[in-house]
mmCIF file of C-alpha atoms in Angstrom:
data_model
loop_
_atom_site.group_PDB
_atom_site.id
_atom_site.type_symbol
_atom_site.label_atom_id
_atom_site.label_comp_id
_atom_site.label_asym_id
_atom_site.label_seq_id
_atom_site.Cartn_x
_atom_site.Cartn_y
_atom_site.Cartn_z
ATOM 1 C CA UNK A 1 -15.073 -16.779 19.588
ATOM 2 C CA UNK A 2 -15.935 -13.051 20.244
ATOM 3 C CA UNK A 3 -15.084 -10.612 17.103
ATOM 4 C CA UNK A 4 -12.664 -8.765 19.525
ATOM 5 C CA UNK A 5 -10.721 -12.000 20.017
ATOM 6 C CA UNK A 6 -10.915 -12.630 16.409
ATOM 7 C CA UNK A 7 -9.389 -9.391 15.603
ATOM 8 C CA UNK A 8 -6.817 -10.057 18.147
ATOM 9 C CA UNK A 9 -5.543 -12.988 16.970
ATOM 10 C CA UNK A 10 -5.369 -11.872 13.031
ATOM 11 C CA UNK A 11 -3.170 -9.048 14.424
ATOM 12 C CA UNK A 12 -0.959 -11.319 16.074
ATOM 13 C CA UNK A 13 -0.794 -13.848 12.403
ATOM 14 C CA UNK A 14 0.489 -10.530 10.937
ATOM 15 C CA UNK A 15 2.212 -9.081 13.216
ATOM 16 C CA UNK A 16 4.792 -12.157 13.796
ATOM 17 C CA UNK A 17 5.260 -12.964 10.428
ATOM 18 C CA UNK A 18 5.898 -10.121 8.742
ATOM 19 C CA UNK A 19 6.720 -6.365 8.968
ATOM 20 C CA UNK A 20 4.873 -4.987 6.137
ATOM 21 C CA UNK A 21 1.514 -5.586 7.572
ATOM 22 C CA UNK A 22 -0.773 -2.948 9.325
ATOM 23 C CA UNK A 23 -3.190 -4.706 11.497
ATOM 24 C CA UNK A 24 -6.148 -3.723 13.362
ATOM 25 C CA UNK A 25 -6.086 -3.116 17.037
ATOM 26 C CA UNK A 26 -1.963 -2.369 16.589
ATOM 27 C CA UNK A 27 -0.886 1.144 18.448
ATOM 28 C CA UNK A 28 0.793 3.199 15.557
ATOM 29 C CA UNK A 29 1.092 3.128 11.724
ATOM 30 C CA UNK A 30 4.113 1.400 9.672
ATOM 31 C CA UNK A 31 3.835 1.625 6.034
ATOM 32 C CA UNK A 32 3.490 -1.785 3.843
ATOM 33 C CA UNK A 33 6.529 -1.030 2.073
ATOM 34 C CA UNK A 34 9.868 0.253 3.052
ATOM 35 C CA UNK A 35 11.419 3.615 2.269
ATOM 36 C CA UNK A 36 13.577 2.301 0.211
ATOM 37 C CA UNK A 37 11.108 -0.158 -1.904
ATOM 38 C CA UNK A 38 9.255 2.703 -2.731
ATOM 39 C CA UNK A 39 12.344 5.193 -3.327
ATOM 40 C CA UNK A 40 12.289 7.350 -0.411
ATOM 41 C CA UNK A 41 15.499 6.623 0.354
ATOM 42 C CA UNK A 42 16.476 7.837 -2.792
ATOM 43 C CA UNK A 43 14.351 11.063 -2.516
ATOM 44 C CA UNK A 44 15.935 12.039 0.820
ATOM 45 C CA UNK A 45 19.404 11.657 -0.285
ATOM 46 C CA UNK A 46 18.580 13.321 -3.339
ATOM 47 C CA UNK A 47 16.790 16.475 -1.151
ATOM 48 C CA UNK A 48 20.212 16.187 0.553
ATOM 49 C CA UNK A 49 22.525 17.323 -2.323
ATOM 50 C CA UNK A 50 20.123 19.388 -3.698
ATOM 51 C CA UNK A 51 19.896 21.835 -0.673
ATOM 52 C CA UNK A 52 24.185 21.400 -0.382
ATOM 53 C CA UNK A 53 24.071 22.531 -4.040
ATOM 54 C CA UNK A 54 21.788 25.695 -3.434
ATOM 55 C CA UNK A 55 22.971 26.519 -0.176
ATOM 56 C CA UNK A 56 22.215 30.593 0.192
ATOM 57 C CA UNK A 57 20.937 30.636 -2.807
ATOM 58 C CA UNK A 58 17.216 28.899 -2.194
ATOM 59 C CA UNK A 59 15.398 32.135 -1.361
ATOM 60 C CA UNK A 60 16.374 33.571 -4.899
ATOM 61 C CA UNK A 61 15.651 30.450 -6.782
ATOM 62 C CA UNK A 62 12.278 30.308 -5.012
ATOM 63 C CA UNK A 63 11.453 33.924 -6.252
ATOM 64 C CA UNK A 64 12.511 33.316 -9.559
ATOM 65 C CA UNK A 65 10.651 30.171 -10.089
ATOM 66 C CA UNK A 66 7.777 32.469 -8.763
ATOM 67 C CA UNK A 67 8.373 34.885 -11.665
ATOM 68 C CA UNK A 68 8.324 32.333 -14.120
ATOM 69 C CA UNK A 69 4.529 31.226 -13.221
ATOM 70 C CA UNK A 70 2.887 34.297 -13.655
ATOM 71 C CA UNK A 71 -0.010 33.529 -16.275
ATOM 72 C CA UNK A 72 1.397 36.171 -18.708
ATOM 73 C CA UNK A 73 5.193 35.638 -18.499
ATOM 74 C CA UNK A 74 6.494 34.280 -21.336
ATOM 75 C CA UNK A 75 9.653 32.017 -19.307
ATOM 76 C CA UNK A 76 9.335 28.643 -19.069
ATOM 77 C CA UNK A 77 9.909 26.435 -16.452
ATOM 78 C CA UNK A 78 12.411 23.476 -17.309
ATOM 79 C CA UNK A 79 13.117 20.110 -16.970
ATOM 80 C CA UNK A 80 15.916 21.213 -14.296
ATOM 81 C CA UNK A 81 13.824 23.674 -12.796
ATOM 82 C CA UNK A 82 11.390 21.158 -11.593
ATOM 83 C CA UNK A 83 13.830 18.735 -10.786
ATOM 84 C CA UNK A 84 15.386 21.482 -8.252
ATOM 85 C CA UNK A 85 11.968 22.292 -6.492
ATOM 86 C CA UNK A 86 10.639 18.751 -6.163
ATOM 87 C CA UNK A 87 14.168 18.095 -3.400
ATOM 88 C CA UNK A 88 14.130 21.883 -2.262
ATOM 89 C CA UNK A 89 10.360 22.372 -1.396
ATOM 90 C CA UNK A 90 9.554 22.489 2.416
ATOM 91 C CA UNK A 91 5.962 21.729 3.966
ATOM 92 C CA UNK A 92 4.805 25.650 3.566
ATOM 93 C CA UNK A 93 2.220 26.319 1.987
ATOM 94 C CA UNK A 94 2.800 29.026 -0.192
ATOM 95 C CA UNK A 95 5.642 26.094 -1.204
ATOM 96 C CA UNK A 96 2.989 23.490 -1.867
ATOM 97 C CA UNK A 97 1.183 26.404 -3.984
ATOM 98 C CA UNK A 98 4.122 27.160 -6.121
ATOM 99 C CA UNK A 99 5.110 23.713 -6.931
ATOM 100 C CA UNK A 100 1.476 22.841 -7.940
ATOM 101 C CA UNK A 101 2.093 25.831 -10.330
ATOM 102 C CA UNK A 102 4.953 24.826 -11.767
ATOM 103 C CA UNK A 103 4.134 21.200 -12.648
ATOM 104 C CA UNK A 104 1.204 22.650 -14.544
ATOM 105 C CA UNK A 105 2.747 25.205 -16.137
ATOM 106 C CA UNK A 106 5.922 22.617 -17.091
ATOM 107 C CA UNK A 107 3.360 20.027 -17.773
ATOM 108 C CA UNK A 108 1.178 22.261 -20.234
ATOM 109 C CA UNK A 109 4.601 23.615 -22.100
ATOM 110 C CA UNK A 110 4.290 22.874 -25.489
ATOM 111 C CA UNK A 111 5.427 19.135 -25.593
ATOM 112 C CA UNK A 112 8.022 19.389 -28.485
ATOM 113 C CA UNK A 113 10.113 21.784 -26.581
ATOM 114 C CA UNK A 114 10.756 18.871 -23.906
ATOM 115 C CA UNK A 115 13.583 16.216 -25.092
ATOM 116 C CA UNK A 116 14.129 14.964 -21.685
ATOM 117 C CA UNK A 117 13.762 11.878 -20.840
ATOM 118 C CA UNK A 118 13.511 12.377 -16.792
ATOM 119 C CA UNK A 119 10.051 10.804 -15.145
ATOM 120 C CA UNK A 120 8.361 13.310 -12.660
ATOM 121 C CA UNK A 121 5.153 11.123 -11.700
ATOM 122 C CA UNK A 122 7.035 8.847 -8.953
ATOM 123 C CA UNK A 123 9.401 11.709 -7.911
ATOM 124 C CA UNK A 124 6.677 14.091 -7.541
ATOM 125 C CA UNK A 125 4.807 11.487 -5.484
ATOM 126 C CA UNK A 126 7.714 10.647 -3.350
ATOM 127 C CA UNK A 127 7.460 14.615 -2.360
ATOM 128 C CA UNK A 128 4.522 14.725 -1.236
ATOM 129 C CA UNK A 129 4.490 11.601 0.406
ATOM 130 C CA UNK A 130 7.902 12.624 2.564
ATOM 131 C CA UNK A 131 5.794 15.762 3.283
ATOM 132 C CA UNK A 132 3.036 13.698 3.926
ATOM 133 C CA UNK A 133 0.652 15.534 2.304
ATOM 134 C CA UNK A 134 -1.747 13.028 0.896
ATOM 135 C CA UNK A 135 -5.183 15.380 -0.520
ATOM 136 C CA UNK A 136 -2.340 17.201 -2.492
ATOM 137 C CA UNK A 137 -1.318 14.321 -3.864
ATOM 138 C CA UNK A 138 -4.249 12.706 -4.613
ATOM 139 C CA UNK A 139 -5.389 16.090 -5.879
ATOM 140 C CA UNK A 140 -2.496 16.253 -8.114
ATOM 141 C CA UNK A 141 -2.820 12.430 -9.619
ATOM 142 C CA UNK A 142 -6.898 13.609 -10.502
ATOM 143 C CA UNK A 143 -5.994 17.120 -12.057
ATOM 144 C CA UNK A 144 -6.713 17.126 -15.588
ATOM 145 C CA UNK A 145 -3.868 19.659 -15.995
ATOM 146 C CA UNK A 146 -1.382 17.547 -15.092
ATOM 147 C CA UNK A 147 -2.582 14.391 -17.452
ATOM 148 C CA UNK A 148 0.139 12.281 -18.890
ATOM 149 C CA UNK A 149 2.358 13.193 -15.861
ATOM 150 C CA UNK A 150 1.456 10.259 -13.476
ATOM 151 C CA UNK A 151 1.106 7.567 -15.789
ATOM 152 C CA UNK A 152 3.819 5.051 -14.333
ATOM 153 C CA UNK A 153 3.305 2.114 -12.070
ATOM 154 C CA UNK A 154 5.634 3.492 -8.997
ATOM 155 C CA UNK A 155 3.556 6.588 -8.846
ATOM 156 C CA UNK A 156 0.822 4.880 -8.128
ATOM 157 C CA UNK A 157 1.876 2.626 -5.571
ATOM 158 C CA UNK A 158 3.633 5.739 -3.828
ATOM 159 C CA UNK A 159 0.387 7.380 -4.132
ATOM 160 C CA UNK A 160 -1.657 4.549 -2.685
ATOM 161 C CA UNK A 161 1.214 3.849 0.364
ATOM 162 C CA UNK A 162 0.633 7.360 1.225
ATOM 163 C CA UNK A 163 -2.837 7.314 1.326
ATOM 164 C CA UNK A 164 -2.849 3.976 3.298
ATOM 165 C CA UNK A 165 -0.825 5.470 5.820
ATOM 166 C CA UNK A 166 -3.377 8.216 6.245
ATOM 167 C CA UNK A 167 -6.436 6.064 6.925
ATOM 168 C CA UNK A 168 -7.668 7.130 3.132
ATOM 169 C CA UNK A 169 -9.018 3.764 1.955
ATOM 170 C CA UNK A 170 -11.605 4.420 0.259
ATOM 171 C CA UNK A 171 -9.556 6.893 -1.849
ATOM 172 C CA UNK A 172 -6.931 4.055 -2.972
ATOM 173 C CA UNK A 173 -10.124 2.128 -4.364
ATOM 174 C CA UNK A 174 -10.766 5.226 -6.179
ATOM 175 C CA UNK A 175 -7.668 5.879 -7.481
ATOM 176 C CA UNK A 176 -7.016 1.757 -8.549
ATOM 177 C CA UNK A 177 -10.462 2.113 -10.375
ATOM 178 C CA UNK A 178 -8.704 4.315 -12.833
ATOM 179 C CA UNK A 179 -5.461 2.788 -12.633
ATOM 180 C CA UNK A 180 -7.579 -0.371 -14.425
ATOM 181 C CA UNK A 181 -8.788 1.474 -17.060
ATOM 182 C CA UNK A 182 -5.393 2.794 -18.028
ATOM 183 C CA UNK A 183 -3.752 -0.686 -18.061
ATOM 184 C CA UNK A 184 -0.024 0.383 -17.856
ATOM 185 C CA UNK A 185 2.395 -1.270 -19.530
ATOM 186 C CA UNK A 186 -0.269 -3.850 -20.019
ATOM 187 C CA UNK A 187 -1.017 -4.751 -16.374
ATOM 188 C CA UNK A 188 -4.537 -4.225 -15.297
ATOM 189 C CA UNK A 189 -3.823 -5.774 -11.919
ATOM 190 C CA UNK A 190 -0.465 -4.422 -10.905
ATOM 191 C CA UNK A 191 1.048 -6.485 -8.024
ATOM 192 C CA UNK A 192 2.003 -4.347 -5.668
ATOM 193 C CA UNK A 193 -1.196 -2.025 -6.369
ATOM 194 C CA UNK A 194 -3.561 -5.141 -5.201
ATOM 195 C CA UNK A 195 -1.593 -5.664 -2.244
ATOM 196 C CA UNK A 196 -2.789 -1.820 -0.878
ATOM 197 C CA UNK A 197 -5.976 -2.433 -2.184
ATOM 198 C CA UNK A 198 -6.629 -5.319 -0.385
ATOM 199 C CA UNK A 199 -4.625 -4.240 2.445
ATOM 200 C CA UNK A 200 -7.411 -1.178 2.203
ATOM 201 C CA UNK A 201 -10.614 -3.747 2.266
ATOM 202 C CA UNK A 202 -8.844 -5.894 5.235
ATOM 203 C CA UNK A 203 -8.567 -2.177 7.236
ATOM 204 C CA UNK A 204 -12.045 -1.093 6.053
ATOM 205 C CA UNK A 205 -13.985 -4.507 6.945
ATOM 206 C CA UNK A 206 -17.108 -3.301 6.059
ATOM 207 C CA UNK A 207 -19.356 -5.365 3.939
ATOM 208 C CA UNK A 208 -19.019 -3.182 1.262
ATOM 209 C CA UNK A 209 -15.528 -4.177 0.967
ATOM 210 C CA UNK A 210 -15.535 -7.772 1.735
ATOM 211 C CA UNK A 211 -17.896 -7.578 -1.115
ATOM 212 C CA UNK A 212 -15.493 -5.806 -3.860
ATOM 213 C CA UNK A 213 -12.371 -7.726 -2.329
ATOM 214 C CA UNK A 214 -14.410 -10.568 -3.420
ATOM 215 C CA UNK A 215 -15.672 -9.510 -6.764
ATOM 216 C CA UNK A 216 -11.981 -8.294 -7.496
ATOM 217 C CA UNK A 217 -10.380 -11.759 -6.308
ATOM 218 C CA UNK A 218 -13.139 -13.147 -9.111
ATOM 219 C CA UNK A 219 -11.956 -10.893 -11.723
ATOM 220 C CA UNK A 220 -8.219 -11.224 -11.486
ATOM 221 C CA UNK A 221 -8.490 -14.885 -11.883
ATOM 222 C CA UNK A 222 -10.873 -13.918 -14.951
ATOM 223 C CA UNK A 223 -8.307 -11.931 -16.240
ATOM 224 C CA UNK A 224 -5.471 -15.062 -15.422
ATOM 225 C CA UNK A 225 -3.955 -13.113 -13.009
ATOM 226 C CA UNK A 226 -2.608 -14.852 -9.972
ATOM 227 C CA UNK A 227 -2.929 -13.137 -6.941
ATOM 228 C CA UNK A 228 -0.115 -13.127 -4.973
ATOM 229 C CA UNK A 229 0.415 -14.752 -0.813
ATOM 230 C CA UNK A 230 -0.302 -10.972 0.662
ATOM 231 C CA UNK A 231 -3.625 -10.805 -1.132
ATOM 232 C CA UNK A 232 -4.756 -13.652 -0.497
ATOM 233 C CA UNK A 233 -3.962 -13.390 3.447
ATOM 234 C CA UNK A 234 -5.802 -10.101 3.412
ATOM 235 C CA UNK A 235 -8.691 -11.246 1.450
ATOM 236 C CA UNK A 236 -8.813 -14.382 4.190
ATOM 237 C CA UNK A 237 -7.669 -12.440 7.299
ATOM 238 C CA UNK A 238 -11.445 -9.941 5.844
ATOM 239 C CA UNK A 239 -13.341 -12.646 5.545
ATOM 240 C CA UNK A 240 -12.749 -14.195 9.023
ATOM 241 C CA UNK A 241 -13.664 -10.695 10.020
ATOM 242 C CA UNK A 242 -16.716 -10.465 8.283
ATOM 243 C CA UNK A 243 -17.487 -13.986 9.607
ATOM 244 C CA UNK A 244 -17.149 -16.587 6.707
ATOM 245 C CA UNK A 245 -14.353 -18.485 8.138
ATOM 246 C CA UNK A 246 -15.099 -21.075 4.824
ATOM 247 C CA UNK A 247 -14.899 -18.486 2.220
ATOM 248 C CA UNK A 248 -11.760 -17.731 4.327
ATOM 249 C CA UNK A 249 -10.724 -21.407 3.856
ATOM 250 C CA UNK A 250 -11.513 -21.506 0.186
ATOM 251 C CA UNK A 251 -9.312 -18.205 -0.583
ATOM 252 C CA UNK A 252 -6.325 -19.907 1.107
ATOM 253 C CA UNK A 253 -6.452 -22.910 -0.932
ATOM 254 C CA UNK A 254 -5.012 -20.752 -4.148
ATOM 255 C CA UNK A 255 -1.987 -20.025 -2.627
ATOM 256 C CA UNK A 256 0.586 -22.237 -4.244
ATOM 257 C CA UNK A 257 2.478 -22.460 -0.868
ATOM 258 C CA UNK A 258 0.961 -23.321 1.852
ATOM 259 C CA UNK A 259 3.190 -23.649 4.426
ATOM 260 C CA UNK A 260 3.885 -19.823 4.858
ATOM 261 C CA UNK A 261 2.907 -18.794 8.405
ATOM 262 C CA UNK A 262 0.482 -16.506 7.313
ATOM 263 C CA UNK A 263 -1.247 -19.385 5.839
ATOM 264 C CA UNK A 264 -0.811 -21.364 8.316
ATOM 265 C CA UNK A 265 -2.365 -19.448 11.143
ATOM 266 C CA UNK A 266 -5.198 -18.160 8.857
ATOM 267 C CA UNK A 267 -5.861 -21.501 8.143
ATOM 268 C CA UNK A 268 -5.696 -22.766 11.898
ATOM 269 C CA UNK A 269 -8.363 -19.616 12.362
ATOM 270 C CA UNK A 270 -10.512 -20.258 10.149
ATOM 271 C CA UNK A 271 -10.777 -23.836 11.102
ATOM 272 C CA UNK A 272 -11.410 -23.351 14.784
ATOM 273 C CA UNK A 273 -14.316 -20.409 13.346
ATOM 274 C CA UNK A 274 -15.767 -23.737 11.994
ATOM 275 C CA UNK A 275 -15.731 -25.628 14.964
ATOM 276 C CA UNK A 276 -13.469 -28.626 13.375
ATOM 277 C CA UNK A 277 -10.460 -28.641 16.147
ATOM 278 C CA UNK A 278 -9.414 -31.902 14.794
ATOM 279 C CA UNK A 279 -8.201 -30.783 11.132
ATOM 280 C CA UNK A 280 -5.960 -28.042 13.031
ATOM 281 C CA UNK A 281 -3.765 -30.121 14.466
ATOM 282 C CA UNK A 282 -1.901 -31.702 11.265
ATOM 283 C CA UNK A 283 -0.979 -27.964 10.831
ATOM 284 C CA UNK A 284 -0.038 -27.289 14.270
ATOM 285 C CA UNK A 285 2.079 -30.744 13.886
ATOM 286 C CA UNK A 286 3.586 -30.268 10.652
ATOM 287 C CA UNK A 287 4.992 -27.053 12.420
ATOM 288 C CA UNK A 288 6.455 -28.432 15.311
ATOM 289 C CA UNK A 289 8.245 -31.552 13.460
ATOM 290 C CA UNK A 290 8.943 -29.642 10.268
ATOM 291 C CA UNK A 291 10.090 -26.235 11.116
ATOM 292 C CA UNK A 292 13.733 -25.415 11.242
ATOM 293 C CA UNK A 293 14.947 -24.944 14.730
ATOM 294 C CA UNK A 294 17.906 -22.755 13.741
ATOM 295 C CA UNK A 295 15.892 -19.997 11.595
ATOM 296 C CA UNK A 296 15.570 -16.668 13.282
ATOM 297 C CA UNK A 297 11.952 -17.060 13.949
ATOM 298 C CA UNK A 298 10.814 -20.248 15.553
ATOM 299 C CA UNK A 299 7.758 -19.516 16.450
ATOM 300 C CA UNK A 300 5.835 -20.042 13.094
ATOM 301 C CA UNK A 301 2.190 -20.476 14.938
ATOM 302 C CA UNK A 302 0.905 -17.548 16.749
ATOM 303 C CA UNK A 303 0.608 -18.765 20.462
ATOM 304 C CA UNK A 304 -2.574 -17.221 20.726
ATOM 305 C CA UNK A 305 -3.814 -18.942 17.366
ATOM 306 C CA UNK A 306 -2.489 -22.339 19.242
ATOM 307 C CA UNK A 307 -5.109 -21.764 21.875
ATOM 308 C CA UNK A 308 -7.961 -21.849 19.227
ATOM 309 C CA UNK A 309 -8.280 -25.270 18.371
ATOM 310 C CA UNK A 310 -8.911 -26.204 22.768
ATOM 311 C CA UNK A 311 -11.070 -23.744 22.995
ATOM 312 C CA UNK A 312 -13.245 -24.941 19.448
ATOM 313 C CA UNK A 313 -12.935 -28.242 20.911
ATOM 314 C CA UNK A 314 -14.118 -27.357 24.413
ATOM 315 C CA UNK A 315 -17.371 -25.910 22.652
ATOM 316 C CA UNK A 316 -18.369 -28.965 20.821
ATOM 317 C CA UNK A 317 -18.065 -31.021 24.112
ATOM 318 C CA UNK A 318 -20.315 -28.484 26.132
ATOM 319 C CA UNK A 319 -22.642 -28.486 23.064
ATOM 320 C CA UNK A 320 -23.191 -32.482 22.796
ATOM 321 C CA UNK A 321 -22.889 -33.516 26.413
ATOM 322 C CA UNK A 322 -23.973 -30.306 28.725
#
């Protein structure tokens, strides 16, 4: 089977069986997580009252708050005064320039003056990623100025959504690199950090990153962490693509469930890649007897994964007896 038809047909596993999954060949971008699984929801409403509680007076907050960060002013900027730019900022830059300022100058505030207890890290991240503005971002999360401010599990997987949606995968390896050394809250693997980076290897498909999927796959089960169903479908969904249908086959076999239809079509895939049409069909037959005909989606093996196993058959005949 061609690599374009390959490619094809992984897009179509994904793209019936879930919504969270970005596949290649597919017009348009979707993030893997929803608005409101990463907070956005919350942000915008947020924004909302905000602006509702400024209105006509946002030009004259703005000025002040540019007052305040002059090097050799002695005003601080507050807890509430961040909170208030972070929902009233627009995508200007000379916006983007003061809020940098203030988190710095907020952030570098001697740190026994602050009692509050409110989190900026995810909030901060959710503003940049509804203004979609992911080098700030990720130039924000690496400023040393701003250490200690992004130290929470949500920020990074707001961060690394946001990059992901900009086609910056090599940049969400970067930033999970030092997310492992920082071990938050004691998890060196955080779930739904893997899940982008693997999602980032899978969009990549270079060797390079078959090669660390592969090495990081080794090391989370080193480190007894499981990894969980979307991992392990990207890791197999890259290795198809990088054409090792049975290191495909052995990735799937550590998912506890096999039945999903992820699984299943991978599985179906990576089977026909291997020429062995006959071991398909107890998959494709479990799903036609097993299935349940009233769910919302019947259709739990991709008809153009179906196709695979006549076609794998086909070449073995032509090869033995043509």
């Amino acid at each position: 089977m061609t690599s374009k038809l390959t490619s094809r047909v992984v897009a179509n596993v994904f793209g019936v069986s879930s919504k969270w999954l970005l596949v290649q060949g597919h017009v348009g971008r979707r993030s893997l997580f929803t608005a409101e699984a990463i907070g956005l929801e919350a942000y915008e409403k947020q924004r909302s009252r905000t602006q509702t509680q400024f209105t006509g007076m946002v030009d004259k907050f703005r000025n002040k708050m540019k007052e305040f960060t002059i090097s050799d002013t002695k005003n601080m900027i507050f807890t509430e005064d961040l909170k208030h730019m972070v929902h009233l900022i627009e995508n200007r830059p000379e916006e983007l320039t003061l809020i940098s300022q203030m988190m710095k100058r907020f952030n570098n505030q001697n740190r026994h003056l602050r009692f509050g207890t409110f989190v900026f890290g995810p909030v901060v991240m959710r503003m940049y990623h509804y203004l979609n503005q992911p080098t700030l971002a990720l130039e924000a999360f690496m400023d040393p100025e701003l250490d200690g401010l992004f130290e929470q599990l949500s920020t990074f997987q707001v961060l690394c959504d946001l990059l992901y949606n900009n086609e910056m995968y090599q940049e969400i390896i970067n930033v999970f690199e030092i997310i492992k050394t920082k071990q938050i809250q004691g998890h060196k693997y955080p779930r739904n950090m893997t899940i982008l980076v693997f999602a980032a290897c899978y969009k990549m498909n270079t060797v390079q990153s078959y090669e660390y999927a592969l090495q990081l796959l080794s090391d989370m089960k080193a480190f007894g962490t499981e990894p969980v169903r979307r991992v392990t479908s990207y890791a197999a969904a890259l290795a198809i693509n990088q054409n090792a249908p049975q290191i495909a086959l052995e990735i799937l076999t550590t998912t506890r469930n096999t039945n999903y239809v992820t699984i299943r079509n991978l599985k179906i895939l990576a089977l026909a890649e291997l020429n062995r049409p006959d071991d398909c069909l107890p998959i494709i037959r479990y799903s036609i007897e097993f299935d349940n005909p009233d769910a919302l989606k019947k259709h739990s093996v991709c008809q153009e994964v179906v196709s695979l196993p006549s076609r794998s058959a086909t070449k073995i005949f032509r090869l033995l007896y043509m």
